[in-house]
């Protein structure tokens, strides 16, 4: 998109005005980060000042796009956590837990919630689904995880069958690329 920054700058402004910026309610964040289950109580991706700015009115704003702090105005192309998740998807079921647990422990999730070696494919995908949505909140990697595994729904999915959703091919790709 040409002039993307100019076209979108009013949606991503610095400051704390939650009426003009994108936020998530505390209740939705609690479900997303498994706070109510006791798993995410110490998850640094959720904590105020690191992953989110929390307000007294129970609203949370993702700090990734505020243009300050950890990323500044940059979004990484790949992270170490993503490489661990790719490994967890690729290895035998008995080995996947070690990669998922490494990321979860680093993020502050108690070892008492570690994934064991006796895991089914369904359990692996369910845990990875939860981890992708936490690690890549407000980013595209989670979308590709859902599509890659043909998931029909996700947490708070607004449509009946997400797997039927197909992105349109961009006009430039039709004109200059090999897309049909």
PDB file of C-alpha atoms in Angstrom:
ATOM      1  CA  UNK A   1       0.000   0.000   0.000  1.00  0.00           C
ATOM      2  CA  UNK A   2       1.476   3.310  -1.017  1.00  0.00           C
ATOM      3  CA  UNK A   3       1.427   5.999   1.690  1.00  0.00           C
ATOM      4  CA  UNK A   4       0.293   3.438   4.266  1.00  0.00           C
ATOM      5  CA  UNK A   5       1.668   5.441   7.178  1.00  0.00           C
ATOM      6  CA  UNK A   6      -0.160   8.574   6.049  1.00  0.00           C
ATOM      7  CA  UNK A   7      -3.450   6.734   5.451  1.00  0.00           C
ATOM      8  CA  UNK A   8      -3.428   4.886   8.787  1.00  0.00           C
ATOM      9  CA  UNK A   9      -1.713   7.303  11.161  1.00  0.00           C
ATOM     10  CA  UNK A  10      -4.975   8.460  12.737  1.00  0.00           C
ATOM     11  CA  UNK A  11      -5.717   4.896  13.815  1.00  0.00           C
ATOM     12  CA  UNK A  12      -2.342   4.371  15.526  1.00  0.00           C
ATOM     13  CA  UNK A  13      -1.559   7.430  17.565  1.00  0.00           C
ATOM     14  CA  UNK A  14       0.546   7.823  20.674  1.00  0.00           C
ATOM     15  CA  UNK A  15      -1.276   8.546  23.869  1.00  0.00           C
ATOM     16  CA  UNK A  16      -3.847   6.965  26.118  1.00  0.00           C
ATOM     17  CA  UNK A  17      -7.133   7.939  24.491  1.00  0.00           C
ATOM     18  CA  UNK A  18      -8.934   4.605  24.342  1.00  0.00           C
ATOM     19  CA  UNK A  19     -11.897   6.058  22.475  1.00  0.00           C
ATOM     20  CA  UNK A  20      -9.881   6.485  19.251  1.00  0.00           C
ATOM     21  CA  UNK A  21      -7.516   3.527  19.458  1.00  0.00           C
ATOM     22  CA  UNK A  22      -7.806  -0.230  19.297  1.00  0.00           C
ATOM     23  CA  UNK A  23      -8.125  -1.953  22.651  1.00  0.00           C
ATOM     24  CA  UNK A  24      -9.320  -5.204  24.190  1.00  0.00           C
ATOM     25  CA  UNK A  25     -11.541  -5.409  27.239  1.00  0.00           C
ATOM     26  CA  UNK A  26     -10.130  -6.913  30.406  1.00  0.00           C
ATOM     27  CA  UNK A  27     -12.613  -9.802  30.273  1.00  0.00           C
ATOM     28  CA  UNK A  28     -11.616 -10.721  26.712  1.00  0.00           C
ATOM     29  CA  UNK A  29      -7.928 -10.448  27.586  1.00  0.00           C
ATOM     30  CA  UNK A  30      -8.458 -12.658  30.632  1.00  0.00           C
ATOM     31  CA  UNK A  31      -9.932 -15.354  28.407  1.00  0.00           C
ATOM     32  CA  UNK A  32      -7.295 -14.965  25.712  1.00  0.00           C
ATOM     33  CA  UNK A  33      -4.360 -15.191  28.151  1.00  0.00           C
ATOM     34  CA  UNK A  34      -5.985 -17.862  30.367  1.00  0.00           C
ATOM     35  CA  UNK A  35      -5.977 -15.646  33.452  1.00  0.00           C
ATOM     36  CA  UNK A  36      -9.131 -17.226  34.888  1.00  0.00           C
ATOM     37  CA  UNK A  37      -7.560 -20.692  34.640  1.00  0.00           C
ATOM     38  CA  UNK A  38      -4.536 -19.457  36.599  1.00  0.00           C
ATOM     39  CA  UNK A  39      -2.157 -20.221  33.732  1.00  0.00           C
ATOM     40  CA  UNK A  40      -1.443 -16.693  32.560  1.00  0.00           C
ATOM     41  CA  UNK A  41      -1.304 -14.798  35.843  1.00  0.00           C
ATOM     42  CA  UNK A  42       2.421 -14.113  35.425  1.00  0.00           C
ATOM     43  CA  UNK A  43       2.526 -14.189  31.610  1.00  0.00           C
ATOM     44  CA  UNK A  44       4.700 -11.234  30.618  1.00  0.00           C
ATOM     45  CA  UNK A  45       2.838 -10.917  27.288  1.00  0.00           C
ATOM     46  CA  UNK A  46      -0.234  -9.858  29.308  1.00  0.00           C
ATOM     47  CA  UNK A  47       1.355  -7.720  32.008  1.00  0.00           C
ATOM     48  CA  UNK A  48       0.887  -3.988  32.167  1.00  0.00           C
ATOM     49  CA  UNK A  49       3.889  -2.045  30.998  1.00  0.00           C
ATOM     50  CA  UNK A  50       5.222  -4.867  28.838  1.00  0.00           C
ATOM     51  CA  UNK A  51       2.588  -6.287  26.516  1.00  0.00           C
ATOM     52  CA  UNK A  52      -0.318  -3.989  27.319  1.00  0.00           C
ATOM     53  CA  UNK A  53      -1.197  -0.717  28.946  1.00  0.00           C
ATOM     54  CA  UNK A  54      -3.951  -1.450  31.498  1.00  0.00           C
ATOM     55  CA  UNK A  55      -6.484   1.189  32.596  1.00  0.00           C
ATOM     56  CA  UNK A  56      -8.708   1.593  35.639  1.00  0.00           C
ATOM     57  CA  UNK A  57     -11.739   1.112  33.357  1.00  0.00           C
ATOM     58  CA  UNK A  58     -10.614  -2.465  32.582  1.00  0.00           C
ATOM     59  CA  UNK A  59      -9.406  -1.752  29.027  1.00  0.00           C
ATOM     60  CA  UNK A  60      -6.079  -2.925  27.653  1.00  0.00           C
ATOM     61  CA  UNK A  61      -4.182  -1.497  24.721  1.00  0.00           C
ATOM     62  CA  UNK A  62      -1.510  -3.503  22.940  1.00  0.00           C
ATOM     63  CA  UNK A  63       1.816  -1.681  23.231  1.00  0.00           C
ATOM     64  CA  UNK A  64       3.170  -3.101  19.944  1.00  0.00           C
ATOM     65  CA  UNK A  65       1.782  -0.267  17.864  1.00  0.00           C
ATOM     66  CA  UNK A  66       2.277   2.716  20.137  1.00  0.00           C
ATOM     67  CA  UNK A  67       5.608   3.617  18.516  1.00  0.00           C
ATOM     68  CA  UNK A  68       7.560   3.377  21.756  1.00  0.00           C
ATOM     69  CA  UNK A  69       9.213   0.873  24.032  1.00  0.00           C
ATOM     70  CA  UNK A  70      10.201  -2.650  23.047  1.00  0.00           C
ATOM     71  CA  UNK A  71       9.691  -2.469  19.276  1.00  0.00           C
ATOM     72  CA  UNK A  72       9.605   1.254  18.619  1.00  0.00           C
ATOM     73  CA  UNK A  73       8.065   1.559  15.197  1.00  0.00           C
ATOM     74  CA  UNK A  74       9.208  -1.883  14.074  1.00  0.00           C
ATOM     75  CA  UNK A  75       7.615  -5.302  13.998  1.00  0.00           C
ATOM     76  CA  UNK A  76      10.034  -8.243  13.829  1.00  0.00           C
ATOM     77  CA  UNK A  77       9.818 -10.577  10.832  1.00  0.00           C
ATOM     78  CA  UNK A  78      10.454 -13.654  12.956  1.00  0.00           C
ATOM     79  CA  UNK A  79      11.075 -14.270  16.634  1.00  0.00           C
ATOM     80  CA  UNK A  80      12.798 -17.011  18.545  1.00  0.00           C
ATOM     81  CA  UNK A  81       9.414 -18.027  20.005  1.00  0.00           C
ATOM     82  CA  UNK A  82       8.049 -18.514  16.496  1.00  0.00           C
ATOM     83  CA  UNK A  83      10.953 -20.816  15.659  1.00  0.00           C
ATOM     84  CA  UNK A  84      10.196 -22.871  18.773  1.00  0.00           C
ATOM     85  CA  UNK A  85       6.542 -23.136  17.715  1.00  0.00           C
ATOM     86  CA  UNK A  86       7.563 -24.241  14.220  1.00  0.00           C
ATOM     87  CA  UNK A  87       9.718 -26.941  15.817  1.00  0.00           C
ATOM     88  CA  UNK A  88       6.841 -27.975  18.078  1.00  0.00           C
ATOM     89  CA  UNK A  89       4.614 -28.395  15.019  1.00  0.00           C
ATOM     90  CA  UNK A  90       7.258 -30.395  13.142  1.00  0.00           C
ATOM     91  CA  UNK A  91       8.644 -32.908  15.630  1.00  0.00           C
ATOM     92  CA  UNK A  92       7.171 -36.101  17.063  1.00  0.00           C
ATOM     93  CA  UNK A  93       4.347 -35.640  19.555  1.00  0.00           C
ATOM     94  CA  UNK A  94       6.542 -36.838  22.436  1.00  0.00           C
ATOM     95  CA  UNK A  95       9.046 -34.018  21.721  1.00  0.00           C
ATOM     96  CA  UNK A  96       6.732 -31.070  21.030  1.00  0.00           C
ATOM     97  CA  UNK A  97       6.217 -30.219  24.700  1.00  0.00           C
ATOM     98  CA  UNK A  98       9.855 -29.312  25.294  1.00  0.00           C
ATOM     99  CA  UNK A  99       9.686 -26.513  22.700  1.00  0.00           C
ATOM    100  CA  UNK A 100       6.320 -25.172  23.827  1.00  0.00           C
ATOM    101  CA  UNK A 101       7.378 -25.346  27.489  1.00  0.00           C
ATOM    102  CA  UNK A 102      10.580 -23.413  26.767  1.00  0.00           C
ATOM    103  CA  UNK A 103       8.601 -20.449  25.427  1.00  0.00           C
ATOM    104  CA  UNK A 104       5.936 -20.637  28.117  1.00  0.00           C
ATOM    105  CA  UNK A 105       8.511 -20.751  30.935  1.00  0.00           C
ATOM    106  CA  UNK A 106      10.385 -17.806  29.429  1.00  0.00           C
ATOM    107  CA  UNK A 107       7.125 -15.849  29.304  1.00  0.00           C
ATOM    108  CA  UNK A 108       6.480 -16.447  33.017  1.00  0.00           C
ATOM    109  CA  UNK A 109       4.077 -19.384  32.901  1.00  0.00           C
ATOM    110  CA  UNK A 110       4.674 -21.791  35.781  1.00  0.00           C
ATOM    111  CA  UNK A 111       6.364 -25.109  35.062  1.00  0.00           C
ATOM    112  CA  UNK A 112       3.431 -26.770  36.821  1.00  0.00           C
ATOM    113  CA  UNK A 113       1.517 -26.031  33.588  1.00  0.00           C
ATOM    114  CA  UNK A 114       4.123 -27.730  31.366  1.00  0.00           C
ATOM    115  CA  UNK A 115       3.005 -29.936  28.522  1.00  0.00           C
ATOM    116  CA  UNK A 116       4.087 -33.544  29.025  1.00  0.00           C
ATOM    117  CA  UNK A 117       5.345 -36.159  26.573  1.00  0.00           C
ATOM    118  CA  UNK A 118       2.039 -38.032  26.301  1.00  0.00           C
ATOM    119  CA  UNK A 119       0.305 -35.637  23.896  1.00  0.00           C
ATOM    120  CA  UNK A 120      -2.173 -36.265  21.092  1.00  0.00           C
ATOM    121  CA  UNK A 121      -2.130 -34.334  17.819  1.00  0.00           C
ATOM    122  CA  UNK A 122      -5.341 -32.612  18.880  1.00  0.00           C
ATOM    123  CA  UNK A 123      -3.764 -31.492  22.183  1.00  0.00           C
ATOM    124  CA  UNK A 124      -0.656 -30.221  20.411  1.00  0.00           C
ATOM    125  CA  UNK A 125      -2.730 -28.083  18.049  1.00  0.00           C
ATOM    126  CA  UNK A 126      -4.933 -26.805  20.879  1.00  0.00           C
ATOM    127  CA  UNK A 127      -1.938 -25.694  22.968  1.00  0.00           C
ATOM    128  CA  UNK A 128      -0.190 -24.185  19.937  1.00  0.00           C
ATOM    129  CA  UNK A 129      -3.391 -22.340  19.042  1.00  0.00           C
ATOM    130  CA  UNK A 130      -3.448 -20.728  22.487  1.00  0.00           C
ATOM    131  CA  UNK A 131       0.258 -19.918  22.363  1.00  0.00           C
ATOM    132  CA  UNK A 132       0.122 -18.409  18.860  1.00  0.00           C
ATOM    133  CA  UNK A 133      -2.772 -16.127  19.812  1.00  0.00           C
ATOM    134  CA  UNK A 134      -0.892 -14.878  22.896  1.00  0.00           C
ATOM    135  CA  UNK A 135       2.532 -14.490  21.332  1.00  0.00           C
ATOM    136  CA  UNK A 136       1.295 -12.895  18.121  1.00  0.00           C
ATOM    137  CA  UNK A 137      -1.602 -10.845  19.450  1.00  0.00           C
ATOM    138  CA  UNK A 138      -2.600  -8.248  16.811  1.00  0.00           C
ATOM    139  CA  UNK A 139      -0.211  -9.759  14.241  1.00  0.00           C
ATOM    140  CA  UNK A 140      -0.642 -11.915  11.146  1.00  0.00           C
ATOM    141  CA  UNK A 141       1.221 -15.057  12.214  1.00  0.00           C
ATOM    142  CA  UNK A 142      -1.820 -16.325  14.107  1.00  0.00           C
ATOM    143  CA  UNK A 143      -3.943 -16.029  10.956  1.00  0.00           C
ATOM    144  CA  UNK A 144      -1.488 -18.206   9.040  1.00  0.00           C
ATOM    145  CA  UNK A 145      -1.449 -20.777  11.838  1.00  0.00           C
ATOM    146  CA  UNK A 146      -5.246 -21.014  11.593  1.00  0.00           C
ATOM    147  CA  UNK A 147      -5.168 -21.371   7.819  1.00  0.00           C
ATOM    148  CA  UNK A 148      -2.251 -23.820   7.830  1.00  0.00           C
ATOM    149  CA  UNK A 149      -4.157 -26.178  10.119  1.00  0.00           C
ATOM    150  CA  UNK A 150      -7.549 -25.566   8.510  1.00  0.00           C
ATOM    151  CA  UNK A 151      -9.045 -24.445  11.815  1.00  0.00           C
ATOM    152  CA  UNK A 152     -12.760 -23.734  11.458  1.00  0.00           C
ATOM    153  CA  UNK A 153     -12.958 -21.444  14.485  1.00  0.00           C
ATOM    154  CA  UNK A 154     -10.874 -19.596  17.053  1.00  0.00           C
ATOM    155  CA  UNK A 155     -11.359 -17.696  20.317  1.00  0.00           C
ATOM    156  CA  UNK A 156     -14.211 -15.194  19.815  1.00  0.00           C
ATOM    157  CA  UNK A 157     -14.483 -16.010  16.083  1.00  0.00           C
ATOM    158  CA  UNK A 158     -17.037 -13.638  14.489  1.00  0.00           C
ATOM    159  CA  UNK A 159     -18.032 -16.011  11.648  1.00  0.00           C
ATOM    160  CA  UNK A 160     -19.554 -19.474  11.644  1.00  0.00           C
ATOM    161  CA  UNK A 161     -16.870 -21.182   9.559  1.00  0.00           C
ATOM    162  CA  UNK A 162     -13.537 -19.396   9.469  1.00  0.00           C
ATOM    163  CA  UNK A 163     -11.857 -22.044   7.295  1.00  0.00           C
ATOM    164  CA  UNK A 164     -14.092 -21.020   4.376  1.00  0.00           C
ATOM    165  CA  UNK A 165     -12.587 -17.506   4.481  1.00  0.00           C
ATOM    166  CA  UNK A 166     -10.207 -16.986   1.568  1.00  0.00           C
ATOM    167  CA  UNK A 167      -8.211 -13.834   0.996  1.00  0.00           C
ATOM    168  CA  UNK A 168      -8.669 -12.271  -2.434  1.00  0.00           C
ATOM    169  CA  UNK A 169      -5.650 -12.260  -4.746  1.00  0.00           C
ATOM    170  CA  UNK A 170      -4.317  -8.683  -5.084  1.00  0.00           C
ATOM    171  CA  UNK A 171      -4.799  -7.089  -8.536  1.00  0.00           C
ATOM    172  CA  UNK A 172      -1.045  -6.508  -8.923  1.00  0.00           C
ATOM    173  CA  UNK A 173      -0.439 -10.198  -8.363  1.00  0.00           C
ATOM    174  CA  UNK A 174      -2.978 -11.071 -11.049  1.00  0.00           C
ATOM    175  CA  UNK A 175      -1.403  -8.575 -13.463  1.00  0.00           C
ATOM    176  CA  UNK A 176       2.299  -9.165 -12.824  1.00  0.00           C
ATOM    177  CA  UNK A 177       2.469 -12.465 -11.010  1.00  0.00           C
ATOM    178  CA  UNK A 178       1.472 -16.014 -11.746  1.00  0.00           C
ATOM    179  CA  UNK A 179      -1.763 -15.909  -9.725  1.00  0.00           C
ATOM    180  CA  UNK A 180      -4.960 -16.858 -11.482  1.00  0.00           C
TER     181      UNK A 180
END
